[in-house]
PDB file of C-alpha atoms and ligand atoms in Angstrom:
ATOM      1  CA  MET A  30      92.464 176.076  99.762  1.00  0.00           C
ATOM      2  CA  GLU A  31      93.727 177.222 103.154  1.00  0.00           C
ATOM      3  CA  THR A  32      92.716 175.537 106.371  1.00  0.00           C
ATOM      4  CA  LYS A  33      91.130 178.729 107.665  1.00  0.00           C
ATOM      5  CA  ALA A  34      89.125 179.133 104.470  1.00  0.00           C
ATOM      6  CA  ILE A  35      87.901 175.539 104.781  1.00  0.00           C
ATOM      7  CA  SER A  36      86.861 176.171 108.378  1.00  0.00           C
ATOM      8  CA  ASN A  37      85.098 179.365 107.364  1.00  0.00           C
ATOM      9  CA  ALA A  38      83.267 177.578 104.564  1.00  0.00           C
ATOM     10  CA  LEU A  39      82.145 174.855 106.971  1.00  0.00           C
ATOM     11  CA  THR A  40      80.671 177.450 109.322  1.00  0.00           C
ATOM     12  CA  LEU A  41      78.371 178.598 106.498  1.00  0.00           C
ATOM     13  CA  ILE A  42      76.280 175.412 106.640  1.00  0.00           C
ATOM     14  CA  PRO A  43      73.019 176.392 108.384  1.00  0.00           C
ATOM     15  CA  TYR A  44      72.352 173.556 110.820  1.00  0.00           C
ATOM     16  CA  GLY A  45      69.298 172.852 112.901  1.00  0.00           C
ATOM     17  CA  PHE A  46      69.644 172.703 116.685  1.00  0.00           C
ATOM     18  CA  TYR A  47      68.312 169.484 118.199  1.00  0.00           C
ATOM     19  CA  ALA A  48      68.180 167.513 121.416  1.00  0.00           C
ATOM     20  CA  VAL A  49      69.317 163.896 121.078  1.00  0.00           C
ATOM     21  CA  THR A  50      67.990 161.556 123.740  1.00  0.00           C
ATOM     22  CA  SER A  51      69.375 158.123 124.575  1.00  0.00           C
ATOM     23  CA  ARG A  52      68.700 155.330 127.010  1.00  0.00           C
ATOM     24  CA  ASP A  53      70.253 152.124 128.290  1.00  0.00           C
ATOM     25  CA  GLY A  54      68.018 150.408 130.829  1.00  0.00           C
ATOM     26  CA  GLU A  55      66.943 153.061 133.344  1.00  0.00           C
ATOM     27  CA  ASP A  56      69.860 155.341 132.417  1.00  0.00           C
ATOM     28  CA  ARG A  57      68.500 158.159 130.226  1.00  0.00           C
ATOM     29  CA  ASN A  58      70.354 161.165 128.797  1.00  0.00           C
ATOM     30  CA  VAL A  59      69.900 164.204 126.593  1.00  0.00           C
ATOM     31  CA  MET A  60      72.435 166.306 124.671  1.00  0.00           C
ATOM     32  CA  VAL A  61      72.300 169.165 122.182  1.00  0.00           C
ATOM     33  CA  LEU A  62      73.501 168.472 118.632  1.00  0.00           C
ATOM     34  CA  ASN A  63      73.598 170.191 115.262  1.00  0.00           C
ATOM     35  CA  TRP A  64      75.509 167.761 113.003  1.00  0.00           C
ATOM     36  CA  LEU A  65      72.550 165.911 111.509  1.00  0.00           C
ATOM     37  CA  SER A  66      71.346 165.050 108.013  1.00  0.00           C
ATOM     38  CA  GLN A  67      68.967 162.678 106.256  1.00  0.00           C
ATOM     39  CA  VAL A  68      71.022 160.403 103.965  1.00  0.00           C
ATOM     40  CA  SER A  69      68.476 158.126 102.255  1.00  0.00           C
ATOM     41  CA  PHE A  70      64.778 157.908 101.294  1.00  0.00           C
ATOM     42  CA  GLU A  71      63.677 154.244 101.300  1.00  0.00           C
ATOM     43  CA  PRO A  72      64.375 153.147 103.914  1.00  0.00           C
ATOM     44  CA  GLN A  73      64.931 156.504 105.567  1.00  0.00           C
ATOM     45  CA  HIS A  74      68.337 156.877 107.215  1.00  0.00           C
ATOM     46  CA  ILE A  75      69.932 159.795 109.020  1.00  0.00           C
ATOM     47  CA  VAL A  76      73.485 160.491 110.148  1.00  0.00           C
ATOM     48  CA  ILE A  77      74.624 162.385 113.211  1.00  0.00           C
ATOM     49  CA  GLY A  78      78.173 163.528 114.000  1.00  0.00           C
ATOM     50  CA  LEU A  79      78.748 162.441 117.587  1.00  0.00           C
ATOM     51  CA  GLN A  80      81.598 163.024 120.017  1.00  0.00           C
ATOM     52  CA  ASN A  81      83.125 159.667 121.035  1.00  0.00           C
ATOM     53  CA  SER A  82      83.665 160.795 124.630  1.00  0.00           C
ATOM     54  CA  SER A  83      80.068 161.954 125.161  1.00  0.00           C
ATOM     55  CA  TYR A  84      77.835 160.127 127.619  1.00  0.00           C
ATOM     56  CA  THR A  85      75.326 159.872 124.789  1.00  0.00           C
ATOM     57  CA  MET A  86      77.784 157.850 122.669  1.00  0.00           C
ATOM     58  CA  ASN A  87      78.271 155.473 125.570  1.00  0.00           C
ATOM     59  CA  LEU A  88      74.494 154.881 125.824  1.00  0.00           C
ATOM     60  CA  ILE A  89      74.064 154.621 122.047  1.00  0.00           C
ATOM     61  CA  ARG A  90      76.845 152.037 121.759  1.00  0.00           C
ATOM     62  CA  LYS A  91      75.149 149.940 124.445  1.00  0.00           C
ATOM     63  CA  SER A  92      71.554 150.239 123.235  1.00  0.00           C
ATOM     64  CA  GLY A  93      71.920 150.845 119.476  1.00  0.00           C
ATOM     65  CA  LYS A  94      69.210 153.513 119.421  1.00  0.00           C
ATOM     66  CA  PHE A  95      68.505 157.200 119.909  1.00  0.00           C
ATOM     67  CA  VAL A  96      65.837 159.848 119.375  1.00  0.00           C
ATOM     68  CA  VAL A  97      66.165 163.215 117.628  1.00  0.00           C
ATOM     69  CA  ASN A  98      63.920 165.876 119.166  1.00  0.00           C
ATOM     70  CA  ILE A  99      63.094 168.784 116.842  1.00  0.00           C
ATOM     71  CA  PHE A 100      61.923 172.094 118.303  1.00  0.00           C
ATOM     72  CA  ASP A 101      59.951 175.185 117.497  1.00  0.00           C
ATOM     73  CA  LYS A 102      62.005 178.416 117.646  1.00  0.00           C
ATOM     74  CA  ASP A 103      59.781 179.502 120.562  1.00  0.00           C
ATOM     75  CA  ASP A 104      61.147 176.610 122.645  1.00  0.00           C
ATOM     76  CA  ALA A 105      64.855 177.488 122.360  1.00  0.00           C
ATOM     77  CA  ASN A 106      65.155 177.721 126.136  1.00  0.00           C
ATOM     78  CA  VAL A 107      64.003 174.128 126.569  1.00  0.00           C
ATOM     79  CA  VAL A 108      66.927 172.893 124.451  1.00  0.00           C
ATOM     80  CA  LYS A 109      69.502 175.344 125.812  1.00  0.00           C
ATOM     81  CA  GLN A 110      69.170 173.916 129.328  1.00  0.00           C
ATOM     82  CA  PHE A 111      70.731 170.640 128.039  1.00  0.00           C
ATOM     83  CA  THR A 112      73.892 172.225 126.651  1.00  0.00           C
ATOM     84  CA  LYS A 113      76.292 171.014 129.361  1.00  0.00           C
ATOM     85  CA  SER A 114      77.668 167.470 129.363  1.00  0.00           C
ATOM     86  CA  ARG A 115      76.391 164.810 131.724  1.00  0.00           C
ATOM     87  CA  GLU A 116      79.837 164.913 133.356  1.00  0.00           C
ATOM     88  CA  LYS A 117      79.502 168.637 134.166  1.00  0.00           C
ATOM     89  CA  ASN A 118      75.784 168.470 134.926  1.00  0.00           C
ATOM     90  CA  PRO A 119      75.016 164.978 136.293  1.00  0.00           C
ATOM     91  CA  ASP A 120      71.363 165.888 136.976  1.00  0.00           C
ATOM     92  CA  LYS A 121      70.820 167.215 133.446  1.00  0.00           C
ATOM     93  CA  PHE A 122      68.141 164.685 132.537  1.00  0.00           C
ATOM     94  CA  GLY A 123      66.366 165.278 135.844  1.00  0.00           C
ATOM     95  CA  THR A 124      64.862 168.498 134.451  1.00  0.00           C
ATOM     96  CA  ALA A 125      63.550 166.836 131.280  1.00  0.00           C
ATOM     97  CA  ASN A 126      59.833 166.265 130.710  1.00  0.00           C
ATOM     98  CA  TYR A 127      59.486 163.148 128.584  1.00  0.00           C
ATOM     99  CA  THR A 128      57.571 160.079 127.503  1.00  0.00           C
ATOM    100  CA  ASP A 129      59.411 156.971 126.341  1.00  0.00           C
ATOM    101  CA  GLY A 130      59.099 156.527 122.564  1.00  0.00           C
ATOM    102  CA  PRO A 131      56.568 153.932 121.361  1.00  0.00           C
ATOM    103  CA  VAL A 132      59.034 152.054 119.115  1.00  0.00           C
ATOM    104  CA  THR A 133      62.450 152.311 120.790  1.00  0.00           C
ATOM    105  CA  SER A 134      61.505 153.237 124.399  1.00  0.00           C
ATOM    106  CA  VAL A 135      64.045 156.062 124.157  1.00  0.00           C
ATOM    107  CA  PRO A 136      62.725 159.294 125.725  1.00  0.00           C
ATOM    108  CA  VAL A 137      60.826 161.765 123.563  1.00  0.00           C
ATOM    109  CA  LEU A 138      60.865 165.252 125.098  1.00  0.00           C
ATOM    110  CA  ASP A 139      57.348 166.556 125.814  1.00  0.00           C
ATOM    111  CA  GLU A 140      58.102 170.025 124.403  1.00  0.00           C
ATOM    112  CA  ALA A 141      59.490 168.719 121.075  1.00  0.00           C
ATOM    113  CA  ALA A 142      57.525 169.776 117.993  1.00  0.00           C
ATOM    114  CA  ALA A 143      58.469 166.513 116.283  1.00  0.00           C
ATOM    115  CA  TYR A 144      60.737 163.527 116.859  1.00  0.00           C
ATOM    116  CA  LEU A 145      62.484 160.675 115.078  1.00  0.00           C
ATOM    117  CA  GLU A 146      63.202 157.285 116.639  1.00  0.00           C
ATOM    118  CA  VAL A 147      66.380 155.767 115.206  1.00  0.00           C
ATOM    119  CA  GLU A 148      68.084 152.361 115.251  1.00  0.00           C
ATOM    120  CA  VAL A 149      71.845 152.482 114.704  1.00  0.00           C
ATOM    121  CA  GLU A 150      73.238 150.542 111.738  1.00  0.00           C
ATOM    122  CA  GLU A 151      76.823 151.795 111.522  1.00  0.00           C
ATOM    123  CA  ILE A 152      79.253 153.853 113.566  1.00  0.00           C
ATOM    124  CA  PHE A 153      82.152 155.213 111.514  1.00  0.00           C
ATOM    125  CA  ASP A 154      84.960 156.616 113.648  1.00  0.00           C
ATOM    126  CA  THR A 155      86.570 159.533 111.817  1.00  0.00           C
ATOM    127  CA  GLY A 156      89.646 159.346 114.042  1.00  0.00           C
ATOM    128  CA  SER A 157      89.165 162.944 115.132  1.00  0.00           C
ATOM    129  CA  GLY A 158      87.170 162.363 118.314  1.00  0.00           C
ATOM    130  CA  HIS A 159      83.821 162.348 116.516  1.00  0.00           C
ATOM    131  CA  SER A 160      82.039 159.516 114.700  1.00  0.00           C
ATOM    132  CA  ALA A 161      79.357 159.403 112.034  1.00  0.00           C
ATOM    133  CA  VAL A 162      76.476 157.452 113.533  1.00  0.00           C
ATOM    134  CA  ILE A 163      74.178 156.193 110.777  1.00  0.00           C
ATOM    135  CA  GLY A 164      70.758 154.893 111.698  1.00  0.00           C
ATOM    136  CA  LYS A 165      67.433 153.841 110.227  1.00  0.00           C
ATOM    137  CA  VAL A 166      64.393 155.903 111.183  1.00  0.00           C
ATOM    138  CA  VAL A 167      61.981 153.394 112.714  1.00  0.00           C
ATOM    139  CA  GLY A 168      59.468 155.778 114.243  1.00  0.00           C
ATOM    140  CA  GLY A 169      58.517 159.383 114.632  1.00  0.00           C
ATOM    141  CA  GLY A 170      55.748 161.826 115.202  1.00  0.00           C
ATOM    142  CA  GLU A 171      54.609 165.418 115.389  1.00  0.00           C
ATOM    143  CA  ALA A 172      53.270 167.069 118.518  1.00  0.00           C
ATOM    144  CA  LYS A 173      52.908 170.533 117.010  1.00  0.00           C
ATOM    145  CA  GLU A 174      52.050 171.556 113.486  1.00  0.00           C
ATOM    146  CA  ILE A 175      55.018 173.735 112.567  1.00  0.00           C
ATOM    147  CA  LYS A 176      56.535 174.671 109.219  1.00  0.00           C
ATOM    148  CA  VAL A 177      60.246 174.186 108.492  1.00  0.00           C
ATOM    149  CA  GLN A 178      60.720 177.977 108.743  1.00  0.00           C
ATOM    150  CA  GLU A 179      59.720 177.659 112.395  1.00  0.00           C
ATOM    151  CA  THR A 180      62.211 174.870 113.265  1.00  0.00           C
ATOM    152  CA  LEU A 181      64.871 175.931 115.775  1.00  0.00           C
ATOM    153  CA  THR A 182      68.252 176.364 114.057  1.00  0.00           C
ATOM    154  CA  MET A 183      71.796 177.348 114.978  1.00  0.00           C
ATOM    155  CA  PRO A 184      71.523 180.666 113.069  1.00  0.00           C
ATOM    156  CA  ASP A 185      68.506 181.521 115.282  1.00  0.00           C
ATOM    157  CA  LEU A 186      70.776 181.311 118.321  1.00  0.00           C
ATOM    158  CA  GLY A 187      73.820 182.886 116.667  1.00  0.00           C
ATOM    159  CA  TRP A 188      75.820 179.842 117.819  1.00  0.00           C
ATOM    160  CA  SER A 189      78.334 177.793 115.842  1.00  0.00           C
ATOM    161  CA  TYR A 190      79.640 174.237 116.237  1.00  0.00           C
ATOM    162  CA  ALA A 191      81.488 173.762 112.950  1.00  0.00           C
ATOM    163  CA  GLY A 192      84.698 174.724 111.195  1.00  0.00           C
TER     164      GLY A 192
HETATM  165  C1  LIG B  49      75.584 174.655 120.038  1.00  0.00           C
HETATM  166  C2  LIG B  49      76.190 173.313 120.277  1.00  0.00           C
HETATM  167  C3  LIG B  49      76.151 172.363 119.269  1.00  0.00           C
HETATM  168  C4  LIG B  49      76.724 171.105 119.464  1.00  0.00           C
HETATM  169  N1  LIG B  49      76.686 170.183 118.470  1.00  0.00           N
HETATM  170  C5  LIG B  49      77.246 168.965 118.660  1.00  0.00           C
HETATM  171  C6  LIG B  49      77.203 167.968 117.634  1.00  0.00           C
HETATM  172  O1  LIG B  49      76.658 168.162 116.570  1.00  0.00           O
HETATM  173  N2  LIG B  49      77.797 166.778 117.906  1.00  0.00           N
HETATM  174  C7  LIG B  49      78.406 166.508 119.099  1.00  0.00           C
HETATM  175  O2  LIG B  49      78.913 165.403 119.289  1.00  0.00           O
HETATM  176  N3  LIG B  49      78.449 167.430 120.065  1.00  0.00           N
HETATM  177  C8  LIG B  49      77.866 168.626 119.876  1.00  0.00           C
HETATM  178  N4  LIG B  49      77.912 169.562 120.870  1.00  0.00           N
HETATM  179  C9  LIG B  49      78.594 169.239 122.110  1.00  0.00           C
HETATM  180  C10 LIG B  49      77.777 168.316 122.955  1.00  0.00           C
HETATM  181  O3  LIG B  49      76.493 168.861 123.192  1.00  0.00           O
HETATM  182  C11 LIG B  49      78.530 168.062 124.243  1.00  0.00           C
HETATM  183  O4  LIG B  49      79.645 167.248 123.979  1.00  0.00           O
HETATM  184  C12 LIG B  49      77.663 167.454 125.297  1.00  0.00           C
HETATM  185  O5  LIG B  49      78.189 167.923 126.480  1.00  0.00           O
HETATM  186  C13 LIG B  49      77.596 165.946 125.336  1.00  0.00           C
HETATM  187  O6  LIG B  49      76.693 165.601 126.354  1.00  0.00           O
HETATM  188  P1  LIG B  49      76.711 164.196 127.079  1.00  0.00           P
HETATM  189  O7  LIG B  49      78.128 163.928 127.518  1.00  0.00           O
HETATM  190  O8  LIG B  49      75.779 164.389 128.248  1.00  0.00           O
HETATM  191  O9  LIG B  49      76.220 163.181 126.089  1.00  0.00           O
HETATM  192  C14 LIG B  49      77.336 170.810 120.701  1.00  0.00           C
HETATM  193  C15 LIG B  49      77.352 171.769 121.720  1.00  0.00           C
HETATM  194  C16 LIG B  49      76.789 173.002 121.515  1.00  0.00           C
HETATM  195  C17 LIG B  49      76.810 174.007 122.620  1.00  0.00           C
END
């Protein structure tokens, strides 16, 4: 199979579009992310594909925890405002409305429809600039009663971060 064909095939995976929050002490951050999957049932684990150079990775390495914020399609603009890196937009988290999570104390965004609190168990560096961060889901909740068809996804935005 050709490299281009592989890239094209990878772009056909319909990801969700999430905001990942992190915290070390009083330093809090938020980033947008689509590389996420559940990988086990009992206990429940998820994996995220995370850029090594991101500010988020720095905070996650220090604290060993993060939160996945899941949104309703109607709230796309809430997530979009966090697209730039902390480096390019140092005040990014300043615009976030949040409450610290009850289990991990990592921020949960007020507009999120649902959230997952995660404790990191393994970080596998792929050698490509991104790592697979595997964590156990230790908390979570729903603020809005939405169906999966209403969850904000990459296809909704017509954006791609794959290939
Ligand atoms: C649509 C979209 C999807 C993205 N998905 C991911 C992703 O799954 N994993 C990742 O590491 N970065 C992803 N990024 C890039 C990060 O959001 C970007 O590196 C971010 O600036 C990191 O923020 P931070 O440095 O404040 O942590 C995505 C960016 C966009 C615009």
